[in-house]
């Protein structure tokens, strides 16, 4: 077989193994929130828990994903149900307050006490799921203003 054919087969095999865009719902925040969120999402690292950054579908400056299964990151979400009563359940990772909600396949973390609501959905494959928050904390510190510290 010619070398070109081997190279083409290799690319096809690699393309078949790539995860492709991760489906992540896009929120509809106010324009000023969307602009601030776009800056925050852009500032997020290239890797979270050794998972490389992935594109999302539909494409949006408010979302990104990492690894496979995807760790989904969404900025500009509404506060989750139960958050208002859960201020006492706020826990900190690297100085960032988070609200955690266990779901069937992992945990959804939402920033608490910050100007923007950033959601990080971490599948149980990555247990302990809260470890993913250490990788995003620098960007949150720089681009998501503290309003009320955890109590």
PDB file of C-alpha atoms in Angstrom:
ATOM      1  CA  UNK A   1       0.000   0.000   0.000  1.00  0.00           C
ATOM      2  CA  UNK A   2       1.284   3.468  -0.750  1.00  0.00           C
ATOM      3  CA  UNK A   3       2.424   5.589   2.195  1.00  0.00           C
ATOM      4  CA  UNK A   4      -0.219   8.205   1.408  1.00  0.00           C
ATOM      5  CA  UNK A   5      -2.968   5.622   1.888  1.00  0.00           C
ATOM      6  CA  UNK A   6      -1.544   4.606   5.288  1.00  0.00           C
ATOM      7  CA  UNK A   7      -1.395   8.260   6.333  1.00  0.00           C
ATOM      8  CA  UNK A   8      -4.991   8.817   5.208  1.00  0.00           C
ATOM      9  CA  UNK A   9      -6.165   5.741   7.118  1.00  0.00           C
ATOM     10  CA  UNK A  10      -4.351   6.990  10.228  1.00  0.00           C
ATOM     11  CA  UNK A  11      -6.108  10.349  10.024  1.00  0.00           C
ATOM     12  CA  UNK A  12      -9.477   8.671   9.602  1.00  0.00           C
ATOM     13  CA  UNK A  13      -8.861   6.465  12.641  1.00  0.00           C
ATOM     14  CA  UNK A  14      -7.755   9.470  14.731  1.00  0.00           C
ATOM     15  CA  UNK A  15     -10.746  11.508  13.599  1.00  0.00           C
ATOM     16  CA  UNK A  16     -13.059   8.653  14.567  1.00  0.00           C
ATOM     17  CA  UNK A  17     -11.569   8.617  18.068  1.00  0.00           C
ATOM     18  CA  UNK A  18     -11.869  12.342  18.756  1.00  0.00           C
ATOM     19  CA  UNK A  19     -14.740  13.320  20.972  1.00  0.00           C
ATOM     20  CA  UNK A  20     -16.026  16.199  18.821  1.00  0.00           C
ATOM     21  CA  UNK A  21     -18.017  19.143  20.142  1.00  0.00           C
ATOM     22  CA  UNK A  22     -19.750  18.650  23.478  1.00  0.00           C
ATOM     23  CA  UNK A  23     -23.462  19.506  23.570  1.00  0.00           C
ATOM     24  CA  UNK A  24     -23.877  22.241  26.183  1.00  0.00           C
ATOM     25  CA  UNK A  25     -27.058  24.333  26.572  1.00  0.00           C
ATOM     26  CA  UNK A  26     -26.486  28.060  26.107  1.00  0.00           C
ATOM     27  CA  UNK A  27     -28.024  30.488  28.626  1.00  0.00           C
ATOM     28  CA  UNK A  28     -29.587  33.828  27.649  1.00  0.00           C
ATOM     29  CA  UNK A  29     -28.204  36.384  30.124  1.00  0.00           C
ATOM     30  CA  UNK A  30     -28.447  40.164  29.833  1.00  0.00           C
ATOM     31  CA  UNK A  31     -25.974  41.695  27.337  1.00  0.00           C
ATOM     32  CA  UNK A  32     -23.645  43.067  30.043  1.00  0.00           C
ATOM     33  CA  UNK A  33     -23.523  39.657  31.768  1.00  0.00           C
ATOM     34  CA  UNK A  34     -22.904  37.922  28.431  1.00  0.00           C
ATOM     35  CA  UNK A  35     -19.969  40.247  27.684  1.00  0.00           C
ATOM     36  CA  UNK A  36     -18.413  39.669  31.112  1.00  0.00           C
ATOM     37  CA  UNK A  37     -18.974  35.917  30.803  1.00  0.00           C
ATOM     38  CA  UNK A  38     -17.291  35.815  27.395  1.00  0.00           C
ATOM     39  CA  UNK A  39     -14.154  37.307  28.976  1.00  0.00           C
ATOM     40  CA  UNK A  40     -14.282  34.780  31.824  1.00  0.00           C
ATOM     41  CA  UNK A  41     -14.775  31.771  29.533  1.00  0.00           C
ATOM     42  CA  UNK A  42     -11.919  32.949  27.288  1.00  0.00           C
ATOM     43  CA  UNK A  43      -9.639  33.178  30.351  1.00  0.00           C
ATOM     44  CA  UNK A  44     -10.336  29.596  31.465  1.00  0.00           C
ATOM     45  CA  UNK A  45      -7.366  27.203  31.196  1.00  0.00           C
ATOM     46  CA  UNK A  46      -6.605  24.896  28.291  1.00  0.00           C
ATOM     47  CA  UNK A  47      -6.924  21.851  30.580  1.00  0.00           C
ATOM     48  CA  UNK A  48      -9.127  20.875  33.509  1.00  0.00           C
ATOM     49  CA  UNK A  49      -8.200  17.644  35.318  1.00  0.00           C
ATOM     50  CA  UNK A  50      -5.906  16.780  32.395  1.00  0.00           C
ATOM     51  CA  UNK A  51      -8.850  17.012  29.981  1.00  0.00           C
ATOM     52  CA  UNK A  52      -8.158  19.285  27.030  1.00  0.00           C
ATOM     53  CA  UNK A  53     -10.492  22.116  26.160  1.00  0.00           C
ATOM     54  CA  UNK A  54     -13.211  21.156  23.652  1.00  0.00           C
ATOM     55  CA  UNK A  55     -15.604  23.091  21.502  1.00  0.00           C
ATOM     56  CA  UNK A  56     -19.287  23.041  22.328  1.00  0.00           C
ATOM     57  CA  UNK A  57     -22.410  22.775  20.279  1.00  0.00           C
ATOM     58  CA  UNK A  58     -24.080  25.076  19.693  1.00  0.00           C
ATOM     59  CA  UNK A  59     -20.986  27.261  19.615  1.00  0.00           C
ATOM     60  CA  UNK A  60     -21.126  30.038  22.191  1.00  0.00           C
ATOM     61  CA  UNK A  61     -18.683  32.368  23.948  1.00  0.00           C
ATOM     62  CA  UNK A  62     -20.545  31.473  27.177  1.00  0.00           C
ATOM     63  CA  UNK A  63     -19.647  27.762  27.167  1.00  0.00           C
ATOM     64  CA  UNK A  64     -16.702  25.407  26.961  1.00  0.00           C
ATOM     65  CA  UNK A  65     -15.968  21.808  27.859  1.00  0.00           C
ATOM     66  CA  UNK A  66     -13.049  19.614  28.873  1.00  0.00           C
ATOM     67  CA  UNK A  67     -12.252  15.930  28.488  1.00  0.00           C
ATOM     68  CA  UNK A  68     -14.456  12.955  27.686  1.00  0.00           C
ATOM     69  CA  UNK A  69     -17.015  12.618  29.166  1.00  0.00           C
ATOM     70  CA  UNK A  70     -17.121  16.391  29.070  1.00  0.00           C
ATOM     71  CA  UNK A  71     -16.761  18.637  32.077  1.00  0.00           C
ATOM     72  CA  UNK A  72     -19.209  21.348  30.989  1.00  0.00           C
ATOM     73  CA  UNK A  73     -18.639  25.005  31.870  1.00  0.00           C
ATOM     74  CA  UNK A  74     -21.405  27.560  31.367  1.00  0.00           C
ATOM     75  CA  UNK A  75     -21.409  31.230  32.351  1.00  0.00           C
ATOM     76  CA  UNK A  76     -24.464  33.424  32.737  1.00  0.00           C
ATOM     77  CA  UNK A  77     -26.767  30.755  34.126  1.00  0.00           C
ATOM     78  CA  UNK A  78     -29.633  31.503  36.499  1.00  0.00           C
ATOM     79  CA  UNK A  79     -29.015  30.732  40.173  1.00  0.00           C
ATOM     80  CA  UNK A  80     -29.923  27.088  40.789  1.00  0.00           C
ATOM     81  CA  UNK A  81     -32.986  26.148  42.802  1.00  0.00           C
ATOM     82  CA  UNK A  82     -32.120  25.935  46.479  1.00  0.00           C
ATOM     83  CA  UNK A  83     -29.150  28.282  46.290  1.00  0.00           C
ATOM     84  CA  UNK A  84     -30.840  31.121  48.197  1.00  0.00           C
ATOM     85  CA  UNK A  85     -31.480  28.841  51.163  1.00  0.00           C
ATOM     86  CA  UNK A  86     -28.066  27.223  50.835  1.00  0.00           C
ATOM     87  CA  UNK A  87     -25.761  30.159  51.574  1.00  0.00           C
ATOM     88  CA  UNK A  88     -24.670  28.198  54.649  1.00  0.00           C
ATOM     89  CA  UNK A  89     -23.747  25.306  52.325  1.00  0.00           C
ATOM     90  CA  UNK A  90     -21.243  27.459  50.482  1.00  0.00           C
ATOM     91  CA  UNK A  91     -17.814  25.853  50.410  1.00  0.00           C
ATOM     92  CA  UNK A  92     -14.583  27.360  49.143  1.00  0.00           C
ATOM     93  CA  UNK A  93     -11.981  26.052  46.748  1.00  0.00           C
ATOM     94  CA  UNK A  94      -8.968  28.343  46.326  1.00  0.00           C
ATOM     95  CA  UNK A  95     -10.967  31.266  47.723  1.00  0.00           C
ATOM     96  CA  UNK A  96     -13.953  30.806  45.398  1.00  0.00           C
ATOM     97  CA  UNK A  97     -17.348  30.027  46.959  1.00  0.00           C
ATOM     98  CA  UNK A  98     -19.345  27.229  45.354  1.00  0.00           C
ATOM     99  CA  UNK A  99     -22.812  25.735  45.683  1.00  0.00           C
ATOM    100  CA  UNK A 100     -22.868  22.002  44.909  1.00  0.00           C
ATOM    101  CA  UNK A 101     -25.833  20.036  43.643  1.00  0.00           C
ATOM    102  CA  UNK A 102     -25.505  16.280  43.235  1.00  0.00           C
ATOM    103  CA  UNK A 103     -27.088  14.932  40.057  1.00  0.00           C
ATOM    104  CA  UNK A 104     -27.447  11.427  38.648  1.00  0.00           C
ATOM    105  CA  UNK A 105     -24.059  11.333  36.922  1.00  0.00           C
ATOM    106  CA  UNK A 106     -21.939  13.752  38.984  1.00  0.00           C
ATOM    107  CA  UNK A 107     -22.059  17.182  40.582  1.00  0.00           C
ATOM    108  CA  UNK A 108     -23.016  20.609  39.275  1.00  0.00           C
ATOM    109  CA  UNK A 109     -21.097  23.423  40.969  1.00  0.00           C
ATOM    110  CA  UNK A 110     -22.207  27.058  40.725  1.00  0.00           C
ATOM    111  CA  UNK A 111     -20.257  30.066  41.930  1.00  0.00           C
ATOM    112  CA  UNK A 112     -21.856  31.697  44.927  1.00  0.00           C
ATOM    113  CA  UNK A 113     -21.251  35.247  46.130  1.00  0.00           C
ATOM    114  CA  UNK A 114     -19.881  36.394  42.739  1.00  0.00           C
ATOM    115  CA  UNK A 115     -21.172  38.885  40.167  1.00  0.00           C
ATOM    116  CA  UNK A 116     -21.577  36.137  37.539  1.00  0.00           C
ATOM    117  CA  UNK A 117     -23.032  32.679  37.958  1.00  0.00           C
ATOM    118  CA  UNK A 118     -20.555  30.185  36.511  1.00  0.00           C
ATOM    119  CA  UNK A 119     -21.636  26.557  36.408  1.00  0.00           C
ATOM    120  CA  UNK A 120     -19.199  23.635  36.225  1.00  0.00           C
ATOM    121  CA  UNK A 121     -20.855  20.243  35.650  1.00  0.00           C
ATOM    122  CA  UNK A 122     -18.426  17.451  36.528  1.00  0.00           C
ATOM    123  CA  UNK A 123     -19.263  13.809  35.716  1.00  0.00           C
ATOM    124  CA  UNK A 124     -18.729  11.239  38.463  1.00  0.00           C
ATOM    125  CA  UNK A 125     -15.913   9.691  36.402  1.00  0.00           C
ATOM    126  CA  UNK A 126     -13.736  12.515  37.754  1.00  0.00           C
ATOM    127  CA  UNK A 127     -14.475  11.860  41.459  1.00  0.00           C
ATOM    128  CA  UNK A 128     -13.746  13.688  43.649  1.00  0.00           C
ATOM    129  CA  UNK A 129     -15.528  16.120  41.356  1.00  0.00           C
ATOM    130  CA  UNK A 130     -14.562  19.259  43.325  1.00  0.00           C
ATOM    131  CA  UNK A 131     -10.945  18.834  42.162  1.00  0.00           C
ATOM    132  CA  UNK A 132     -11.971  20.340  38.818  1.00  0.00           C
ATOM    133  CA  UNK A 133     -12.670  23.642  40.571  1.00  0.00           C
ATOM    134  CA  UNK A 134      -9.004  24.208  41.397  1.00  0.00           C
ATOM    135  CA  UNK A 135      -8.206  24.484  37.699  1.00  0.00           C
ATOM    136  CA  UNK A 136     -10.791  27.202  37.001  1.00  0.00           C
ATOM    137  CA  UNK A 137     -10.248  29.259  40.161  1.00  0.00           C
ATOM    138  CA  UNK A 138      -7.604  31.648  38.777  1.00  0.00           C
ATOM    139  CA  UNK A 139      -9.869  32.804  35.947  1.00  0.00           C
ATOM    140  CA  UNK A 140     -12.816  33.156  38.337  1.00  0.00           C
ATOM    141  CA  UNK A 141     -10.699  35.327  40.671  1.00  0.00           C
ATOM    142  CA  UNK A 142      -9.665  37.603  37.796  1.00  0.00           C
ATOM    143  CA  UNK A 143     -12.946  37.879  35.875  1.00  0.00           C
ATOM    144  CA  UNK A 144     -15.778  37.300  38.363  1.00  0.00           C
ATOM    145  CA  UNK A 145     -15.974  39.993  41.035  1.00  0.00           C
ATOM    146  CA  UNK A 146     -16.554  38.917  44.633  1.00  0.00           C
ATOM    147  CA  UNK A 147     -19.844  40.308  46.008  1.00  0.00           C
ATOM    148  CA  UNK A 148     -20.416  38.288  49.192  1.00  0.00           C
ATOM    149  CA  UNK A 149     -17.869  35.897  50.705  1.00  0.00           C
ATOM    150  CA  UNK A 150     -18.847  32.425  51.863  1.00  0.00           C
ATOM    151  CA  UNK A 151     -20.106  32.388  55.428  1.00  0.00           C
TER     152      UNK A 151
END
